[in-house]
Short mmCIF file of C-alpha atoms and ligand atoms in Angstrom, two decimals:
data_model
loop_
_atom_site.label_atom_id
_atom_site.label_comp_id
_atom_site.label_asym_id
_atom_site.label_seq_id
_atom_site.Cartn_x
_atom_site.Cartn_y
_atom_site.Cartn_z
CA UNK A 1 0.00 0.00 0.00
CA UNK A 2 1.12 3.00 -1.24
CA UNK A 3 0.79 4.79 2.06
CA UNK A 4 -0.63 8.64 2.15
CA UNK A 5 2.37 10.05 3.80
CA UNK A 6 4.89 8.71 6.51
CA UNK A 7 7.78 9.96 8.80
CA UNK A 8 11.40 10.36 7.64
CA UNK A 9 13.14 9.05 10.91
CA UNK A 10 16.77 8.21 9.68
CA UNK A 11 18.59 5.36 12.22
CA UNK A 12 20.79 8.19 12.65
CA UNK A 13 17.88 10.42 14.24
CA UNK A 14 16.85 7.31 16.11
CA UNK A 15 20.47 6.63 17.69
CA UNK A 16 20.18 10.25 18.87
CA UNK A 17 16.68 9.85 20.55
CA UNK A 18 18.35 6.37 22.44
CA UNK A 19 21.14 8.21 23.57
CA UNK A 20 18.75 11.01 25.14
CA UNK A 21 17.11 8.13 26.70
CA UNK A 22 20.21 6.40 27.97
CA UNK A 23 20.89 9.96 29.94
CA UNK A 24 18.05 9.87 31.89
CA UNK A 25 17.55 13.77 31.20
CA UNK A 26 13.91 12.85 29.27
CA UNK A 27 11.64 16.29 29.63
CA UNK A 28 13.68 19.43 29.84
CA UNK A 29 16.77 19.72 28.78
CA UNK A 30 19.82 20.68 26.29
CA UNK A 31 18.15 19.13 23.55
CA UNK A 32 15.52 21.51 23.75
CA UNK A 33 16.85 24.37 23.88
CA UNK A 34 19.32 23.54 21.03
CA UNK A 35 15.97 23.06 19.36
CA UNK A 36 14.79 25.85 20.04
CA UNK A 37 17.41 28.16 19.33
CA UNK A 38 18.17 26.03 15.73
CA UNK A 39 13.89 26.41 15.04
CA UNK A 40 14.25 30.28 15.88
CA UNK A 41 17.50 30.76 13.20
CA UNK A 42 15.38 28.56 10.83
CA UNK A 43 12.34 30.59 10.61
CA UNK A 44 14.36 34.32 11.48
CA UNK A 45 12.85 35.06 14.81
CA UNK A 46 13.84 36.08 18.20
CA UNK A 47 11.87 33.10 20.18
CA UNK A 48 10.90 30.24 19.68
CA UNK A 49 8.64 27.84 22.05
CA UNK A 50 8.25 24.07 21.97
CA UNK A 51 5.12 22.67 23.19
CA UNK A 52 3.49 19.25 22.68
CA UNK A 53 1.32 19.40 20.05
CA UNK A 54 0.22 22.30 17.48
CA UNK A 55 -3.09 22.52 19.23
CA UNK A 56 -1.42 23.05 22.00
CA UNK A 57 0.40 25.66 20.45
CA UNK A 58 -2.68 27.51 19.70
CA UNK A 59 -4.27 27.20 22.54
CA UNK A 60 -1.30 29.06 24.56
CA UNK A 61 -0.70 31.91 21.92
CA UNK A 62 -4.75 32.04 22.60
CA UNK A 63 -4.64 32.53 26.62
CA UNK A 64 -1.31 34.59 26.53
CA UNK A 65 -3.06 37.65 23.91
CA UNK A 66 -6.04 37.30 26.68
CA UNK A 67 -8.59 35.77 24.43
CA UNK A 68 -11.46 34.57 26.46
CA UNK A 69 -15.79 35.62 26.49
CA UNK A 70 -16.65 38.35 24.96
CA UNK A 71 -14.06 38.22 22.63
CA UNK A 72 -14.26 37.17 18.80
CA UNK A 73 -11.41 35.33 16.30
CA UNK A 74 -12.20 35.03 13.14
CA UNK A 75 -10.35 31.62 11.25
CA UNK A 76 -11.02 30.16 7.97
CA UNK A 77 -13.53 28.01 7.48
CA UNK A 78 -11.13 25.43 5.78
CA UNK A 79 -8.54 24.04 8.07
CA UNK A 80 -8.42 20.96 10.17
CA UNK A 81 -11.03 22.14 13.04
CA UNK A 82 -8.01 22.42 16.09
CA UNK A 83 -7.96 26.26 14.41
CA UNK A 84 -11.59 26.83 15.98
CA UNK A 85 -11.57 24.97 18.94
CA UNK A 86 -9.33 26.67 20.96
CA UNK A 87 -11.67 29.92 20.36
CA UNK A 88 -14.70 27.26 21.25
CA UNK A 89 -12.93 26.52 24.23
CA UNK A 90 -11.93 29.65 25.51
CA UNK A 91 -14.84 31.11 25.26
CA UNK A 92 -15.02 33.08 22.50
CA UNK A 93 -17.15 33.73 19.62
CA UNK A 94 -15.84 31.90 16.49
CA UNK A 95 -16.25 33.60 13.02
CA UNK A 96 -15.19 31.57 9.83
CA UNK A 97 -14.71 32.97 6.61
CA UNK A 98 -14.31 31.41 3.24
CA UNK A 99 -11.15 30.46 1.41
CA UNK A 100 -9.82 31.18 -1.42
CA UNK A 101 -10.19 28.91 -4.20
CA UNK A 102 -6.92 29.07 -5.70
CA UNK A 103 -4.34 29.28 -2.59
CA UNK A 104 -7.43 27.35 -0.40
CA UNK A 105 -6.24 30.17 2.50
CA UNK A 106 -8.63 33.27 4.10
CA UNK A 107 -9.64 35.05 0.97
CA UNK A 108 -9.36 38.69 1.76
CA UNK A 109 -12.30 40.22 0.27
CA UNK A 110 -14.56 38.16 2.60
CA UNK A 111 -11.83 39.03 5.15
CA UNK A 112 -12.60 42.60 5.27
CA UNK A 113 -15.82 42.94 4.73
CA UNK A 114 -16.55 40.21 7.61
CA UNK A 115 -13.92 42.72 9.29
CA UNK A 116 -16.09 46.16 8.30
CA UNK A 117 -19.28 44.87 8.94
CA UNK A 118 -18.76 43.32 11.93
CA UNK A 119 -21.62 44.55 14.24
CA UNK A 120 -21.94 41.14 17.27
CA UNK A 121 -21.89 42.17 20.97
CA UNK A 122 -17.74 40.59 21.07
CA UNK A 123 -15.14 42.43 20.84
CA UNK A 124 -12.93 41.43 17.38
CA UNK A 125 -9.96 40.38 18.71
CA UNK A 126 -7.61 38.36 16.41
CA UNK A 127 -7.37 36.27 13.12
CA UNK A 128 -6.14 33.31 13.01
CA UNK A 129 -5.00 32.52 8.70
CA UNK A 130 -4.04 29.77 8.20
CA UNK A 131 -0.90 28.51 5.82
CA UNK A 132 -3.07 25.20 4.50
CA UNK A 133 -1.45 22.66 3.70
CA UNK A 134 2.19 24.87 3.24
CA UNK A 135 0.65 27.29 0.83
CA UNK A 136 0.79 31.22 2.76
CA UNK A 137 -2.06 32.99 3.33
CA UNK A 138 -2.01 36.56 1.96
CA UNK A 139 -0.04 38.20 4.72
CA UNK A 140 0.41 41.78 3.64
CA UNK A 141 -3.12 41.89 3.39
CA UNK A 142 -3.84 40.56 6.26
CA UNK A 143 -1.42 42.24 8.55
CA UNK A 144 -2.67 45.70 6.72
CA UNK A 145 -6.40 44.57 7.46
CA UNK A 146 -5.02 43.77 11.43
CA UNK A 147 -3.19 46.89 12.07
CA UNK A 148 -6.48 49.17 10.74
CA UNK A 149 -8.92 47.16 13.20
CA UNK A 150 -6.56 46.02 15.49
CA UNK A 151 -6.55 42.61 15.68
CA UNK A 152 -3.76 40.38 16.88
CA UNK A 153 -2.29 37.72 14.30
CA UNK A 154 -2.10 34.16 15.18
CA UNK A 155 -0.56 32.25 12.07
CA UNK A 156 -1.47 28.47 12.03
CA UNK A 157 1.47 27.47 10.50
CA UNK A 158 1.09 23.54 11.72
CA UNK A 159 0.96 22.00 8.05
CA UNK A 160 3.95 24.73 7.12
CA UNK A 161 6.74 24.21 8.51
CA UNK A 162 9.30 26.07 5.79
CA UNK A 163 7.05 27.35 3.66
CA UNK A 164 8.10 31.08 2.56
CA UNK A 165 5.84 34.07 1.91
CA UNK A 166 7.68 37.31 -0.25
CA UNK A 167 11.50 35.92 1.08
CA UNK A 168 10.51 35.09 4.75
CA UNK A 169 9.51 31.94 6.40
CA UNK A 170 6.00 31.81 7.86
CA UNK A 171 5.39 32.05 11.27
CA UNK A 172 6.99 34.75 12.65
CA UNK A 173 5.04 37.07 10.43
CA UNK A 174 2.09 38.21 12.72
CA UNK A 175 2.45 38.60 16.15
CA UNK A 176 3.05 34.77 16.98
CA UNK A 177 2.94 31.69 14.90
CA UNK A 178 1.85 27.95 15.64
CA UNK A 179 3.02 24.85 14.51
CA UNK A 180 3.13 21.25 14.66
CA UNK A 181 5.20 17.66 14.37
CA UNK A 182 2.25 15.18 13.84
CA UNK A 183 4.15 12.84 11.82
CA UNK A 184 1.35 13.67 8.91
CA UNK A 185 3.42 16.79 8.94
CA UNK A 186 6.79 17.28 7.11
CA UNK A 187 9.10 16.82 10.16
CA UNK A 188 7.75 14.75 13.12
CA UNK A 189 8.46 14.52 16.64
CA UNK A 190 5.35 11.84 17.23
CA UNK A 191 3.53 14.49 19.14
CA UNK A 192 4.77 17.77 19.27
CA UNK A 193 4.49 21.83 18.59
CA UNK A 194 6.26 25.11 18.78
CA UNK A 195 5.33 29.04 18.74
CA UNK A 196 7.48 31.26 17.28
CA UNK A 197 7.40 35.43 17.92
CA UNK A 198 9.35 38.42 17.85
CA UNK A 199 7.90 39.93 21.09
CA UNK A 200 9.89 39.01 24.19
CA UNK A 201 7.50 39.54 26.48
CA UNK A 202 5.09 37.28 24.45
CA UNK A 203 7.90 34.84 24.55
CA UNK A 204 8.05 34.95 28.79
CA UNK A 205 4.21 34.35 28.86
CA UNK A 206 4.26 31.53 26.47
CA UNK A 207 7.19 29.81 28.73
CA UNK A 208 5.23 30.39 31.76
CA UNK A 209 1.62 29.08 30.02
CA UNK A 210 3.15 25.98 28.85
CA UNK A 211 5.00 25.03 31.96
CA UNK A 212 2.97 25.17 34.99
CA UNK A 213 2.92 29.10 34.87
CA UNK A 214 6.02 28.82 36.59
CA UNK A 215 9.72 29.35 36.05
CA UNK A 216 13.15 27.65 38.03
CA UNK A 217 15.50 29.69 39.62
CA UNK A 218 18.56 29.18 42.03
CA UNK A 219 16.04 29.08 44.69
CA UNK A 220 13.43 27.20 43.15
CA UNK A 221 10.37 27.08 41.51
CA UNK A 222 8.66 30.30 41.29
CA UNK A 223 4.78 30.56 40.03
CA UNK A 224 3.59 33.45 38.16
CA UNK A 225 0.05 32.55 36.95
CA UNK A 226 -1.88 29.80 36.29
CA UNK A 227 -0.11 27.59 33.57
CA UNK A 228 -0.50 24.06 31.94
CA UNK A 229 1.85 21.70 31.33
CA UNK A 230 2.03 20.95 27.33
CA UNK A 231 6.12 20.84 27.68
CA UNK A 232 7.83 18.67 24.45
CA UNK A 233 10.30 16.26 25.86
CA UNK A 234 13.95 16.15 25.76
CA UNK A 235 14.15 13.18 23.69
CA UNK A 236 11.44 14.60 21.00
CA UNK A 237 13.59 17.53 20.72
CA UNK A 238 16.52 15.28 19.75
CA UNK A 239 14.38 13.67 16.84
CA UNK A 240 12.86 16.98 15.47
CA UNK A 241 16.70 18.56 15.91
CA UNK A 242 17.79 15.82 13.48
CA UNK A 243 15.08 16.56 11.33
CA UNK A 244 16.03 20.16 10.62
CA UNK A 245 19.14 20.58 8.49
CA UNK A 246 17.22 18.07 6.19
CA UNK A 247 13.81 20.05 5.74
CA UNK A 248 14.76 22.41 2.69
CA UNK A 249 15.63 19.31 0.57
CA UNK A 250 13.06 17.87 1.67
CA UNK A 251 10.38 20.94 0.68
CA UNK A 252 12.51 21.11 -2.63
CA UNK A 253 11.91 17.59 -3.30
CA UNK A 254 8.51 17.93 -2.26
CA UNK A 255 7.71 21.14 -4.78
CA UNK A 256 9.06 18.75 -7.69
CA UNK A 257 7.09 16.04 -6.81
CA UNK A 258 3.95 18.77 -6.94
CA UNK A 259 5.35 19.77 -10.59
CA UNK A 260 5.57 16.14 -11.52
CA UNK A 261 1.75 15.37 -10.26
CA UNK A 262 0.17 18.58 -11.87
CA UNK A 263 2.01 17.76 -15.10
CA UNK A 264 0.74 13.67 -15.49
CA UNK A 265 -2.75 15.25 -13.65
CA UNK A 266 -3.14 17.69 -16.28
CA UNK A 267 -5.18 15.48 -19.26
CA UNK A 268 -7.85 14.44 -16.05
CA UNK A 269 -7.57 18.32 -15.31
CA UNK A 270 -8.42 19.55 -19.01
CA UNK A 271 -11.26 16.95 -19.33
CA UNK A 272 -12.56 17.99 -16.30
CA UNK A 273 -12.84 15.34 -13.99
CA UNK A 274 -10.52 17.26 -11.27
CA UNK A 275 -9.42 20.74 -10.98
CA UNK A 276 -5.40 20.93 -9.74
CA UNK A 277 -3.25 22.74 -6.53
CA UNK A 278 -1.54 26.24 -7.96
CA UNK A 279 2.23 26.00 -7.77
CA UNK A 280 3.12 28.99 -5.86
CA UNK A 281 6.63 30.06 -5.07
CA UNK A 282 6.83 29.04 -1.35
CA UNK A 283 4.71 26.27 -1.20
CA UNK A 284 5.89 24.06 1.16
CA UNK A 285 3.60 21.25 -0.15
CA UNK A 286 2.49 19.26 3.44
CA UNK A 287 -0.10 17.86 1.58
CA UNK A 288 -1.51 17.32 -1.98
CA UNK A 289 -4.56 17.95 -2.62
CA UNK A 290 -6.67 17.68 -5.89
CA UNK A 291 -10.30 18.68 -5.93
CA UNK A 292 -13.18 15.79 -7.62
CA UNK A 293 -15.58 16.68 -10.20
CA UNK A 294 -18.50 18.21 -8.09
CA UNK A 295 -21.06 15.09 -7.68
CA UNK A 296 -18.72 12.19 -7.71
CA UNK A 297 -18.73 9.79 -5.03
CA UNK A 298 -15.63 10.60 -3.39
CA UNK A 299 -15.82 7.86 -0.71
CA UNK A 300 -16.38 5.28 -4.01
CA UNK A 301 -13.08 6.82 -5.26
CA UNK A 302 -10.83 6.44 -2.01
CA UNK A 303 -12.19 2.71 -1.76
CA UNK A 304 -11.59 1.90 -5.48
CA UNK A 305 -7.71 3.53 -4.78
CA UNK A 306 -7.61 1.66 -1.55
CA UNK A 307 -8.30 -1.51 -4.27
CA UNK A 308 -5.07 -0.65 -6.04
CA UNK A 309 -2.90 -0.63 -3.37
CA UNK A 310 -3.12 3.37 -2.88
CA UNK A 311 -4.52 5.37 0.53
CA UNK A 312 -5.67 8.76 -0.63
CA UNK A 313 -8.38 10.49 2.18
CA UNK A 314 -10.00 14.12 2.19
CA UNK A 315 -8.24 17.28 2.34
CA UNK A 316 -9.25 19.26 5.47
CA UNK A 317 -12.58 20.15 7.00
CA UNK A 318 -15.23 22.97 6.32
CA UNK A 319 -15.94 24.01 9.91
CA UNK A 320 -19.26 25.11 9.38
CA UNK A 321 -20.39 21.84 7.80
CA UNK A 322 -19.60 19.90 10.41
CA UNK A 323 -22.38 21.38 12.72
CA UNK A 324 -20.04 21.36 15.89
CA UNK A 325 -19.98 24.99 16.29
CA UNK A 326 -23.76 26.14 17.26
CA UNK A 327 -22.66 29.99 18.49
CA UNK A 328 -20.01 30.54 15.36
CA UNK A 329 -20.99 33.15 13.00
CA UNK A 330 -20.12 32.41 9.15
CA UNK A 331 -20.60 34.74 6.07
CA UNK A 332 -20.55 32.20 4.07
CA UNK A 333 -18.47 29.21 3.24
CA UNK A 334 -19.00 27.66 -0.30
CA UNK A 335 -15.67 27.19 -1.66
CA UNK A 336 -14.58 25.84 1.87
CA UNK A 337 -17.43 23.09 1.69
CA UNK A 338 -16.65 21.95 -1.56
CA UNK A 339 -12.73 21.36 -0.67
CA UNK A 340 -13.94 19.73 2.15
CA UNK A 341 -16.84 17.31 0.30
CA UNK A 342 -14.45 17.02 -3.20
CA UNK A 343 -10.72 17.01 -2.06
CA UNK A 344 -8.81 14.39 -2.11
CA UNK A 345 -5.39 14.14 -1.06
CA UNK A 346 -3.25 11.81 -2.74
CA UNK A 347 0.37 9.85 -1.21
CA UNK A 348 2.75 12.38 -1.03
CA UNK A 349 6.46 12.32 0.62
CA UNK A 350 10.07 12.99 -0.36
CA UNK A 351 10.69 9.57 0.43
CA UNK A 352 8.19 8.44 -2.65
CA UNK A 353 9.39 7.73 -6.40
CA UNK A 354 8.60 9.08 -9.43
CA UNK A 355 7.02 5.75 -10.30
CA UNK A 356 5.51 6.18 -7.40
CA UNK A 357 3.34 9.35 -8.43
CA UNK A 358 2.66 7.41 -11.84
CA UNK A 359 0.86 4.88 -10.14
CA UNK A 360 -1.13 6.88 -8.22
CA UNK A 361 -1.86 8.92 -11.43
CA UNK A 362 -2.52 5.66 -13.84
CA UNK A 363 -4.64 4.47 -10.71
CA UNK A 364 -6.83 7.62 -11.20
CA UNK A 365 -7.04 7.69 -14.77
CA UNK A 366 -8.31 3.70 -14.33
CA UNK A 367 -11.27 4.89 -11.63
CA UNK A 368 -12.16 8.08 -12.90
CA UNK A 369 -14.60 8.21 -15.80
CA UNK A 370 -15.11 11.48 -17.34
C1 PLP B 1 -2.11 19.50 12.12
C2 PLP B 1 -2.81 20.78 12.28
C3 PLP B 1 -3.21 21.26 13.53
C4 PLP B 1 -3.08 20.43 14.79
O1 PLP B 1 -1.79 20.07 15.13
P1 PLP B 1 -1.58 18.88 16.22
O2 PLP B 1 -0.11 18.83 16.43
O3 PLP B 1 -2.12 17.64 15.60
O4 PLP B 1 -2.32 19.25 17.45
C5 PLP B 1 -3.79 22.51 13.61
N1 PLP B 1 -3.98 23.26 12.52
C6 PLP B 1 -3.65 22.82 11.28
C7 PLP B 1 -3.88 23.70 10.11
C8 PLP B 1 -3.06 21.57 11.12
O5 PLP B 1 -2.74 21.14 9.89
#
């Protein structure tokens, strides 16, 4: 089986993850602040925070700008739904706005005018884009759009990890970014997250929130506010560390493989059984995503794949279709709901062949009849 995606853990990374073991130093310790300090040089920030998963990584940025009730975040409707429910769970109104069509990111138009005609009881707090699936949202925009209502900038960067907007890596763009290492992401820790910012004082929070609320000193532990613990361990550190000089070869193979897919795709494209992903410079290409005549049975299509030895799934959810968000406020999410009821992702990895993106593609032409 011709698997969707799966980690690149080298026996070298694994020997380093043993040897953090053998030390008996397993939650905090050198390796992650090497990671941390590596990540922060990476994306071209001044901090950088590991946590243990992306959500949790939202959820802190969340509590440390003060987001609670009466409060209200606007996201985009298509992401995978750990975007909205940290506002759900704080407390505070969720608005969702459609995507895109091309870059499948907040498209602006609705942005603003969701923005300018905003007239709840909540206060409009922050935006939350989101880089989907390692294509940037449109950040100047955006950041122009947050700085005129002022609104605080949360990227969800989770699927993007080294994906570039205009020269810069995401992430450190607004006022703090989130990501994650699910292994369906590009590098993996197993579990695992960081936040990235420029603001030092943001940075202090953060450390606090994600640690108890407390810090260490020479005379001990010293609490500050009420914290959580959602610390990455020393040993996950050492496997996303080893990770990290590899990533840009990895993205570069990644944005070939993209070329290579779009140009066998394009005779299903032009017949139009399947509309494609844009190449855009930057793209860091987590996942690859085509998008099913509307009507077909996409379920029929996964199982008939499944038949031929290849796991393809759905893209990412439209938040308002899944009726789990009863006080949300949406202006309207058609493009997101037909990503999420026609998308299909298809096996993608550096680790894959060329052959093997012909046999997903032959496989496709075989099943699809248009
Ligand atoms: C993966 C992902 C998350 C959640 O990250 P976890 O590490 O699984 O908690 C959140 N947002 C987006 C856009 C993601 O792709």
């Amino acid at each position: 089986m011709l698997k969707l995606s799966q980690p690149n853990i080298s026996d070298d990374a694994i020997a380093a993850v043993a040897e953090v073991l053998r030390s008996g130093q397993l939650v905090h310790g050198p390796e992650n602040e090497a990671f941390e300090s590596e990540l922060a040089a990476y994306l071209g920030c001044s901090d950088v925070v590991l946590v243990s998963s992306g959500t949790a990584a939202l959820h802190v940025a969340l509590i440390a700008l003060g987001i609670g009730p009466g409060d209200a975040v606007i996201v985009p409707d298509f992401t995978f739904p750990a975007t909205a429910n940290v506002v759900a769970i704080l407390g505070a109104k969720l608005i969702t706005v459609d995507v895109d069509p091309e870059t499948y990111t907040l498209a602006i138009d609705k942005l603003a005018s969701t923005i300018e005609d905003w007239q709840g009881e909540e206060t409009l707090k922050a935006v939350i884009p989101v880089h989907e699936f390692g294509c940037a949202a449109d950040m100047k925009s955006i950041l122009k759009l947050a700085e005129k209502h002022n609104l605080f900038v949360v990227e969800d960067a989770a699927c993007a990890l080294g994906a570039s907007y205009d020269g810069s890596k995401v992430g450190a763009l607004g006022d703090v970014g989130c990501f994650s290492f699910h292994p369906r992401k590009t590098l993996t820790t197993g579990e695992g997250g960081a936040l990235a910012t420029n603001n030092k004082a943001l940075a202090q929070t953060i450390r606090r929130l994600k640690n108890h609320g407390m810090e260490r000193s020479s005379v001990g532990m010293q609490f500050y506010q009420p914290g959580l613990n959602y610390r990455l361990t020393n040993f996950q550190a050492a496997l996303g560390r080893f990770q990290l000089p590899e990533l840009e070869q990895w993205i570069s193979t990644r944005y070939k493989y993209a070329q290579y897919y779009i140009r066998l795709l394009e005779p299903l494209r032009s017949r139009g059984c399947i509309s494609l992903p844009t190449l855009i410079e930057g793209h860091s290409f987590q996942t690859f995503m085509i998008v099913l005549e509307q009507g077909v049975e996409r379920g029929k299509v996964i199982e008939k794949l499944r038949s031929q030895d290849v796991e393809a799934s759905l893209g990412a959810q439209s938040l308002m279709a899944l009726n789990i968000y009863p006080d949300a406020y949406s202006a309207g999410f058609s493009v997101s709901k037909k990503l999420f009821q026609y998308g299909l992702a298809l096996p993608f990895c550096e680790k894959n062949s060329l052959a093997d993106i012909e046999n997903v593609v032959s496989a496709l032409e075989s099943i699809l009849s248009c």
